[in-house]
């Protein structure tokens, strides 16, 4: 029996609670998504939350893509670590209308990229919400180039695909040289301790 | 007695019934600790709660996908010890940490008994 020789590209989808990670993976996946929603016992503005992972896959221009969505809460930071192993890129979802969650998004970004340096794109969701921050303002907050930030609707396949395409071209561009990841840190934290704010 | 105190009593009862138990913890399915009786002081209850919620969720999914039906429990065996995670009516998770050479049969009996007691409380 012959299997496809094409190795799937592993991408990690992370971000704070309610950013739209589960929706994003469900929107793009061609198979039924393997998810891990459980009923919440906290006030987080929704009834269910991811406690392990969301796994979805699809084929883009002949290349199989595997999407791994993480939980958003810091108590699940061990899953951020596990799921980012071997990932080629990170898509950080941030709800544009929840500025209170931006520090958490920044923590996740630092946590993942300091352990496993990889190219990342920030996708800003909930753009249709009144008063939502746009991509440019978000780029300013995260101190990253505006080319790294894209506004999306995680419920829309075309829009979500745009974020993946954007990340893929960044990955292709970075494989030849060193990653210009501004959060790349040489001090490697090995413990499971909480996110350290590096300055 | 508050619910939390009642749960605490059940957990302490379990630890007393099988003295080698290093600790037991009841967590919500989204990984928040509800109550715990831990002898292993170095372990953070919040961490155990989150990890067991993840393990249970993956176990549930695996069990259903591989035709093993509704998940009842998950076991971990390490070189130094064992960890048992039981579902409490699909509403909470009971985690029991033991040394390697524990009486697995007894743990199973006692833990099931405790699950029934916890069911009556929560």
mmCIF file of C-alpha atoms in Angstrom:
data_model
loop_
_atom_site.group_PDB
_atom_site.id
_atom_site.type_symbol
_atom_site.label_atom_id
_atom_site.label_comp_id
_atom_site.label_asym_id
_atom_site.label_seq_id
_atom_site.Cartn_x
_atom_site.Cartn_y
_atom_site.Cartn_z
ATOM 1 C CA UNK A 1 0.000 0.000 0.000
ATOM 2 C CA UNK A 2 1.370 3.396 -0.929
ATOM 3 C CA UNK A 3 0.885 6.396 1.292
ATOM 4 C CA UNK A 4 1.126 10.002 0.311
ATOM 5 C CA UNK A 5 4.728 11.164 0.533
ATOM 6 C CA UNK A 6 3.691 14.693 1.431
ATOM 7 C CA UNK A 7 4.305 15.445 5.101
ATOM 8 C CA UNK A 8 1.435 17.387 6.648
ATOM 9 C CA UNK A 9 2.206 20.920 7.779
ATOM 10 C CA UNK A 10 1.444 21.387 11.450
ATOM 11 C CA UNK A 11 0.087 24.760 12.513
ATOM 12 C CA UNK A 12 -0.879 25.778 16.021
ATOM 13 C CA UNK A 13 -3.910 27.981 16.656
ATOM 14 C CA UNK A 14 -3.782 29.759 19.992
ATOM 15 C CA UNK A 15 -5.105 32.831 21.781
ATOM 16 C CA UNK A 16 -7.192 33.819 24.817
ATOM 17 C CA UNK A 17 -10.589 32.358 25.766
ATOM 18 C CA UNK A 18 -13.304 33.455 23.357
ATOM 19 C CA UNK A 19 -10.956 34.535 20.560
ATOM 20 C CA UNK A 20 -12.556 32.037 18.163
ATOM 21 C CA UNK A 21 -10.006 29.196 18.047
ATOM 22 C CA UNK A 22 -12.541 26.357 18.035
ATOM 23 C CA UNK A 23 -14.664 28.176 15.462
ATOM 24 C CA UNK A 24 -11.618 28.808 13.293
ATOM 25 C CA UNK A 25 -10.533 25.141 13.279
ATOM 26 C CA UNK A 26 -14.128 23.980 12.649
ATOM 27 C CA UNK A 27 -14.544 26.454 9.791
ATOM 28 C CA UNK A 28 -11.471 25.202 7.941
ATOM 29 C CA UNK A 29 -11.451 21.485 8.705
ATOM 30 C CA UNK A 30 -12.660 19.113 5.999
ATOM 31 C CA UNK A 31 -13.220 16.300 8.519
ATOM 32 C CA UNK A 32 -15.315 16.482 11.650
ATOM 33 C CA UNK A 33 -13.135 18.284 14.185
ATOM 34 C CA UNK A 34 -11.734 16.370 17.135
ATOM 35 C CA UNK A 35 -12.557 18.733 19.938
ATOM 36 C CA UNK A 36 -12.627 18.750 23.719
ATOM 37 C CA UNK A 37 -15.335 21.155 24.769
ATOM 38 C CA UNK A 38 -16.449 20.948 28.372
ATOM 39 C CA UNK A 39 -19.005 22.944 30.261
ATOM 40 C CA UNK A 40 -17.471 25.967 31.972
ATOM 41 C CA UNK A 41 -17.736 26.711 35.652
ATOM 42 C CA UNK A 42 -16.284 30.218 35.291
ATOM 43 C CA UNK A 43 -17.776 33.451 33.986
ATOM 44 C CA UNK A 44 -16.115 33.592 30.599
ATOM 45 C CA UNK A 45 -19.052 34.672 28.474
ATOM 46 C CA UNK A 46 -19.781 31.250 26.959
ATOM 47 C CA UNK A 47 -21.038 27.866 28.055
ATOM 48 C CA UNK A 48 -18.267 25.574 26.825
ATOM 49 C CA UNK A 49 -14.501 25.754 26.699
ATOM 50 C CA UNK A 50 -11.673 23.704 25.163
ATOM 51 C CA UNK A 51 -9.777 21.692 27.778
ATOM 52 C CA UNK A 52 -7.391 19.678 25.584
ATOM 53 C CA UNK A 53 -7.278 20.510 21.903
ATOM 54 C CA UNK A 54 -9.167 21.040 18.680
ATOM 55 C CA UNK A 55 -7.790 19.070 15.789
ATOM 56 C CA UNK A 56 -8.784 19.729 12.212
ATOM 57 C CA UNK A 57 -7.251 19.132 8.820
ATOM 58 C CA UNK A 58 -7.646 20.161 5.224
ATOM 59 C CA UNK A 59 -5.695 20.169 1.986
ATOM 60 C CA UNK A 60 -4.460 23.414 0.471
ATOM 61 C CA UNK A 61 -2.998 23.275 -3.040
ATOM 62 C CA UNK A 62 -2.134 19.597 -2.610
ATOM 63 C CA UNK A 63 -0.527 20.126 0.798
ATOM 64 C CA UNK A 64 -2.193 18.527 3.808
ATOM 65 C CA UNK A 65 -2.481 20.942 6.713
ATOM 66 C CA UNK A 66 -3.018 19.922 10.326
ATOM 67 C CA UNK A 67 -4.498 22.523 12.642
ATOM 68 C CA UNK A 68 -4.082 22.162 16.400
ATOM 69 C CA UNK A 69 -6.157 24.571 18.485
ATOM 70 C CA UNK A 70 -5.138 25.084 22.129
ATOM 71 C CA UNK A 71 -7.119 25.926 25.252
ATOM 72 C CA UNK A 72 -6.999 29.638 26.143
ATOM 73 C CA UNK A 73 -6.609 29.586 29.939
ATOM 74 C CA UNK A 74 -3.143 29.674 31.519
ATOM 75 C CA UNK A 75 -3.908 26.644 33.656
ATOM 76 C CA UNK A 76 -3.690 24.653 30.427
ATOM 77 C CA UNK A 77 -0.279 26.080 29.498
ATOM 78 C CA UNK A 78 1.133 22.529 29.363
ATOM 79 C CA UNK A 79 -1.062 22.024 26.295
ATOM 80 C CA UNK A 80 0.412 25.163 24.679
ATOM 81 C CA UNK A 81 3.786 23.508 25.114
ATOM 82 C CA UNK A 82 2.748 20.033 23.934
ATOM 83 C CA UNK A 83 0.823 21.237 20.910
ATOM 84 C CA UNK A 84 3.525 23.653 19.745
ATOM 85 C CA UNK A 85 6.112 20.866 19.500
ATOM 86 C CA UNK A 86 6.944 20.378 15.859
ATOM 87 C CA UNK A 87 4.614 23.132 14.699
ATOM 88 C CA UNK A 88 5.809 25.153 11.717
ATOM 89 C CA UNK A 89 3.892 28.264 12.574
ATOM 90 C CA UNK A 90 1.567 29.906 15.060
ATOM 91 C CA UNK A 91 -1.681 31.655 14.353
ATOM 92 C CA UNK A 92 -2.538 33.797 17.362
ATOM 93 C CA UNK A 93 -6.229 34.679 17.446
ATOM 94 C CA UNK A 94 -7.209 37.811 19.311
ATOM 95 C CA UNK A 95 -10.771 39.131 19.684
ATOM 96 C CA UNK A 96 -10.579 42.766 18.590
ATOM 97 C CA UNK A 97 -13.402 43.752 20.915
ATOM 98 C CA UNK A 98 -11.792 42.323 24.053
ATOM 99 C CA UNK A 99 -8.823 44.582 24.859
ATOM 100 C CA UNK A 100 -8.809 43.213 28.408
ATOM 101 C CA UNK A 101 -7.598 39.894 26.933
ATOM 102 C CA UNK A 102 -4.666 41.395 25.010
ATOM 103 C CA UNK A 103 -2.155 40.862 27.872
ATOM 104 C CA UNK A 104 -3.169 37.183 27.947
ATOM 105 C CA UNK A 105 -2.661 36.988 24.167
ATOM 106 C CA UNK A 106 0.794 38.503 24.571
ATOM 107 C CA UNK A 107 1.615 36.008 27.339
ATOM 108 C CA UNK A 108 0.584 33.094 25.118
ATOM 109 C CA UNK A 109 2.635 34.472 22.230
ATOM 110 C CA UNK A 110 5.725 34.794 24.418
ATOM 111 C CA UNK A 111 5.177 31.426 26.080
ATOM 112 C CA UNK A 112 5.011 29.557 22.786
ATOM 113 C CA UNK A 113 7.608 31.421 20.736
ATOM 114 C CA UNK A 114 10.188 31.486 23.531
ATOM 115 C CA UNK A 115 10.051 27.694 23.834
ATOM 116 C CA UNK A 116 9.566 26.856 20.182
ATOM 117 C CA UNK A 117 10.632 29.803 18.048
ATOM 118 C CA UNK A 118 8.375 29.843 14.985
ATOM 119 C CA UNK A 119 6.870 32.338 12.562
ATOM 120 C CA UNK A 120 3.534 33.744 13.682
ATOM 121 C CA UNK A 121 0.629 35.775 12.417
ATOM 122 C CA UNK A 122 -1.879 37.584 14.603
ATOM 123 C CA UNK A 123 -5.453 37.212 13.342
ATOM 124 C CA UNK A 124 -7.900 39.711 14.816
ATOM 125 C CA UNK A 125 -11.424 38.309 15.099
ATOM 126 C CA UNK A 126 -14.789 39.934 15.842
ATOM 127 C CA UNK A 127 -14.016 42.802 13.493
ATOM 128 C CA UNK A 128 -17.742 43.436 12.994
ATOM 129 C CA UNK A 129 -18.168 44.185 16.687
ATOM 130 C CA UNK A 130 -18.614 47.839 17.595
ATOM 131 C CA UNK A 131 -15.444 49.485 18.872
ATOM 132 C CA UNK A 132 -13.280 46.501 17.918
ATOM 133 C CA UNK A 133 -9.583 47.186 17.486
ATOM 134 C CA UNK A 134 -8.404 46.915 13.886
ATOM 135 C CA UNK A 135 -5.264 45.078 12.720
ATOM 136 C CA UNK A 136 -3.092 48.232 12.655
ATOM 137 C CA UNK A 137 -3.871 49.176 16.228
ATOM 138 C CA UNK A 138 -3.297 45.569 17.313
ATOM 139 C CA UNK A 139 0.087 45.578 15.536
ATOM 140 C CA UNK A 140 0.977 48.640 17.584
ATOM 141 C CA UNK A 141 -0.061 46.972 20.821
ATOM 142 C CA UNK A 142 1.931 43.810 20.120
ATOM 143 C CA UNK A 143 4.817 45.829 18.663
ATOM 144 C CA UNK A 144 4.943 43.744 15.500
ATOM 145 C CA UNK A 145 4.977 44.839 11.835
ATOM 146 C CA UNK A 146 1.507 45.468 10.382
ATOM 147 C CA UNK A 147 2.212 42.752 7.813
ATOM 148 C CA UNK A 148 2.018 40.238 10.669
ATOM 149 C CA UNK A 149 -1.550 41.187 11.620
ATOM 150 C CA UNK A 150 -4.690 40.405 9.671
ATOM 151 C CA UNK A 151 -8.373 41.003 10.410
ATOM 152 C CA UNK A 152 -10.558 37.924 9.930
ATOM 153 C CA UNK A 153 -13.999 36.439 10.478
ATOM 154 C CA UNK A 154 -13.356 32.997 11.991
ATOM 155 C CA UNK A 155 -16.834 31.850 10.894
ATOM 156 C CA UNK A 156 -15.988 32.510 7.265
ATOM 157 C CA UNK A 157 -13.887 29.956 5.371
ATOM 158 C CA UNK A 158 -12.466 32.391 2.799
ATOM 159 C CA UNK A 159 -11.492 34.859 5.498
ATOM 160 C CA UNK A 160 -9.962 32.180 7.739
ATOM 161 C CA UNK A 161 -8.085 30.710 4.810
ATOM 162 C CA UNK A 162 -6.554 34.143 4.249
ATOM 163 C CA UNK A 163 -4.897 33.964 7.662
ATOM 164 C CA UNK A 164 -3.500 30.494 6.919
ATOM 165 C CA UNK A 165 -2.172 31.609 3.521
ATOM 166 C CA UNK A 166 -0.562 34.617 5.154
ATOM 167 C CA UNK A 167 1.123 32.390 7.759
ATOM 168 C CA UNK A 168 2.277 29.903 5.124
ATOM 169 C CA UNK A 169 4.010 32.563 3.074
ATOM 170 C CA UNK A 170 5.707 33.839 6.227
ATOM 171 C CA UNK A 171 6.884 30.286 6.999
ATOM 172 C CA UNK A 172 8.200 29.868 3.461
ATOM 173 C CA UNK A 173 10.015 33.180 3.696
ATOM 174 C CA UNK A 174 11.632 32.323 7.023
ATOM 175 C CA UNK A 175 12.844 28.802 6.263
ATOM 176 C CA UNK A 176 15.828 30.082 4.266
ATOM 177 C CA UNK A 177 17.222 32.442 6.884
ATOM 178 C CA UNK A 178 16.946 33.035 10.595
ATOM 179 C CA UNK A 179 13.549 33.784 12.009
ATOM 180 C CA UNK A 180 13.093 37.463 12.694
ATOM 181 C CA UNK A 181 10.804 36.635 15.518
ATOM 182 C CA UNK A 182 10.893 39.624 17.869
ATOM 183 C CA UNK A 183 9.911 37.379 20.759
ATOM 184 C CA UNK A 184 12.653 34.867 20.141
ATOM 185 C CA UNK A 185 14.502 34.345 23.363
ATOM 186 C CA UNK A 186 17.721 32.417 23.899
ATOM 187 C CA UNK A 187 17.004 31.766 27.560
ATOM 188 C CA UNK A 188 15.136 28.516 27.446
ATOM 189 C CA UNK A 189 12.624 27.949 30.181
ATOM 190 C CA UNK A 190 12.129 24.266 30.795
ATOM 191 C CA UNK A 191 9.712 24.255 33.676
ATOM 192 C CA UNK A 192 5.953 24.267 33.553
ATOM 193 C CA UNK A 193 5.903 27.463 35.531
ATOM 194 C CA UNK A 194 3.595 30.256 34.599
ATOM 195 C CA UNK A 195 4.376 32.675 31.866
ATOM 196 C CA UNK A 196 7.231 34.979 32.627
ATOM 197 C CA UNK A 197 6.945 38.492 31.385
ATOM 198 C CA UNK A 198 10.215 39.190 29.669
ATOM 199 C CA UNK A 199 11.061 42.780 28.972
ATOM 200 C CA UNK B 1 -21.751 21.453 56.668
ATOM 201 C CA UNK B 2 -21.054 23.166 53.356
ATOM 202 C CA UNK B 3 -20.802 21.145 50.177
ATOM 203 C CA UNK B 4 -17.097 21.743 50.005
ATOM 204 C CA UNK B 5 -16.627 20.466 53.560
ATOM 205 C CA UNK B 6 -18.702 17.377 52.772
ATOM 206 C CA UNK B 7 -16.567 16.666 49.718
ATOM 207 C CA UNK B 8 -13.433 17.227 51.796
ATOM 208 C CA UNK B 9 -14.685 14.624 54.287
ATOM 209 C CA UNK B 10 -15.247 12.089 51.498
ATOM 210 C CA UNK B 11 -11.750 12.677 50.089
ATOM 211 C CA UNK B 12 -10.176 12.398 53.547
ATOM 212 C CA UNK B 13 -12.182 9.182 54.056
ATOM 213 C CA UNK B 14 -10.736 7.743 50.869
ATOM 214 C CA UNK B 15 -7.205 8.642 51.890
ATOM 215 C CA UNK B 16 -7.804 7.044 55.309
ATOM 216 C CA UNK B 17 -9.271 3.847 53.813
ATOM 217 C CA UNK B 18 -6.176 3.297 51.690
ATOM 218 C CA UNK B 19 -3.318 4.914 53.628
ATOM 219 C CA UNK B 20 -0.791 4.698 50.809
ATOM 220 C CA UNK B 21 -2.894 7.118 48.741
ATOM 221 C CA UNK B 22 -0.778 10.240 48.271
ATOM 222 C CA UNK B 23 -3.710 12.454 47.544
ATOM 223 C CA UNK B 24 -7.108 12.833 45.990
ATOM 224 C CA UNK B 25 -8.764 15.748 44.268
ATOM 225 C CA UNK B 26 -12.160 16.579 42.832
ATOM 226 C CA UNK B 27 -12.159 18.919 39.839
ATOM 227 C CA UNK B 28 -14.728 20.352 37.469
ATOM 228 C CA UNK B 29 -14.570 19.093 33.895
ATOM 229 C CA UNK B 30 -13.174 22.431 32.755
ATOM 230 C CA UNK B 31 -10.209 21.915 35.043
ATOM 231 C CA UNK B 32 -10.958 23.918 38.182
ATOM 232 C CA UNK B 33 -10.211 22.359 41.585
ATOM 233 C CA UNK B 34 -13.347 21.849 43.725
ATOM 234 C CA UNK B 35 -11.804 20.188 46.780
ATOM 235 C CA UNK B 36 -8.674 18.217 47.541
ATOM 236 C CA UNK B 37 -6.811 16.224 50.169
ATOM 237 C CA UNK B 38 -3.180 16.057 49.093
ATOM 238 C CA UNK B 39 -0.248 14.693 51.041
ATOM 239 C CA UNK B 40 2.119 15.493 48.235
ATOM 240 C CA UNK B 41 2.611 19.121 49.167
ATOM 241 C CA UNK B 42 4.683 20.061 46.177
ATOM 242 C CA UNK B 43 1.933 19.520 43.645
ATOM 243 C CA UNK B 44 -0.239 22.467 42.729
ATOM 244 C CA UNK B 45 -3.947 21.487 42.936
ATOM 245 C CA UNK B 46 -4.792 23.904 40.109
ATOM 246 C CA UNK B 47 -2.324 22.111 37.902
ATOM 247 C CA UNK B 48 -3.613 18.631 38.772
ATOM 248 C CA UNK B 49 -7.174 19.823 38.102
ATOM 249 C CA UNK B 50 -6.301 21.204 34.671
ATOM 250 C CA UNK B 51 -4.245 18.175 33.677
ATOM 251 C CA UNK B 52 -6.869 15.658 34.748
ATOM 252 C CA UNK B 53 -9.556 17.584 32.862
ATOM 253 C CA UNK B 54 -7.401 17.361 29.738
ATOM 254 C CA UNK B 55 -6.649 13.656 30.288
ATOM 255 C CA UNK B 56 -10.304 12.841 30.868
ATOM 256 C CA UNK B 57 -11.358 14.759 27.784
ATOM 257 C CA UNK B 58 -8.837 12.973 25.565
ATOM 258 C CA UNK B 59 -9.782 9.651 27.199
ATOM 259 C CA UNK B 60 -13.466 10.293 26.576
ATOM 260 C CA UNK B 61 -12.850 11.059 22.945
ATOM 261 C CA UNK B 62 -10.543 8.047 22.478
ATOM 262 C CA UNK B 63 -12.958 5.708 24.215
ATOM 263 C CA UNK B 64 -15.844 6.804 22.011
ATOM 264 C CA UNK B 65 -13.782 6.745 18.812
ATOM 265 C CA UNK B 66 -12.409 3.251 19.418
ATOM 266 C CA UNK B 67 -15.734 1.719 20.352
ATOM 267 C CA UNK B 68 -15.081 1.410 24.077
ATOM 268 C CA UNK B 69 -18.262 3.292 24.952
ATOM 269 C CA UNK B 70 -18.720 5.988 27.551
ATOM 270 C CA UNK B 71 -15.524 6.677 29.477
ATOM 271 C CA UNK B 72 -15.482 5.588 33.116
ATOM 272 C CA UNK B 73 -11.890 6.083 34.156
ATOM 273 C CA UNK B 74 -8.344 6.795 32.996
ATOM 274 C CA UNK B 75 -5.200 5.211 34.479
ATOM 275 C CA UNK B 76 -1.623 6.406 34.315
ATOM 276 C CA UNK B 77 1.289 4.243 35.413
ATOM 277 C CA UNK B 78 4.673 5.911 35.823
ATOM 278 C CA UNK B 79 7.881 4.432 37.173
ATOM 279 C CA UNK B 80 7.211 5.956 40.605
ATOM 280 C CA UNK B 81 3.466 5.874 40.911
ATOM 281 C CA UNK B 82 -0.018 5.573 39.527
ATOM 282 C CA UNK B 83 -2.744 8.096 38.841
ATOM 283 C CA UNK B 84 -6.413 7.169 38.535
ATOM 284 C CA UNK B 85 -9.023 9.567 37.170
ATOM 285 C CA UNK B 86 -12.716 8.689 37.542
ATOM 286 C CA UNK B 87 -15.701 10.456 36.024
ATOM 287 C CA UNK B 88 -18.346 11.578 38.480
ATOM 288 C CA UNK B 89 -21.580 11.378 36.470
ATOM 289 C CA UNK B 90 -20.096 13.408 33.645
ATOM 290 C CA UNK B 91 -19.997 16.433 35.938
ATOM 291 C CA UNK B 92 -16.669 16.236 37.703
ATOM 292 C CA UNK B 93 -13.453 14.227 37.872
ATOM 293 C CA UNK B 94 -12.022 12.390 40.882
ATOM 294 C CA UNK B 95 -8.237 12.012 40.752
ATOM 295 C CA UNK B 96 -6.347 9.610 43.029
ATOM 296 C CA UNK B 97 -2.546 9.551 43.217
ATOM 297 C CA UNK B 98 -0.867 6.407 44.600
ATOM 298 C CA UNK B 99 2.586 4.832 44.791
ATOM 299 C CA UNK B 100 3.542 2.200 42.217
ATOM 300 C CA UNK B 101 3.012 -0.841 44.457
ATOM 301 C CA UNK B 102 -0.523 0.066 45.509
ATOM 302 C CA UNK B 103 -3.390 -2.429 45.688
ATOM 303 C CA UNK B 104 -5.037 -1.518 42.397
ATOM 304 C CA UNK B 105 -8.141 -3.626 43.088
ATOM 305 C CA UNK B 106 -8.753 -1.964 46.429
ATOM 306 C CA UNK B 107 -8.259 1.512 44.964
ATOM 307 C CA UNK B 108 -10.875 0.690 42.322
ATOM 308 C CA UNK B 109 -13.409 -0.491 44.906
ATOM 309 C CA UNK B 110 -12.863 2.412 47.290
ATOM 310 C CA UNK B 111 -12.792 5.048 44.575
ATOM 311 C CA UNK B 112 -16.063 3.803 43.029
ATOM 312 C CA UNK B 113 -17.587 3.926 46.487
ATOM 313 C CA UNK B 114 -16.388 7.519 46.873
ATOM 314 C CA UNK B 115 -17.745 8.448 43.450
ATOM 315 C CA UNK B 116 -21.190 7.352 44.626
ATOM 316 C CA UNK B 117 -20.835 9.394 47.810
ATOM 317 C CA UNK B 118 -19.689 12.422 45.823
ATOM 318 C CA UNK B 119 -22.661 11.996 43.479
ATOM 319 C CA UNK B 120 -24.993 12.361 46.423
ATOM 320 C CA UNK B 121 -23.327 15.649 47.376
ATOM 321 C CA UNK B 122 -22.781 17.515 44.090
#
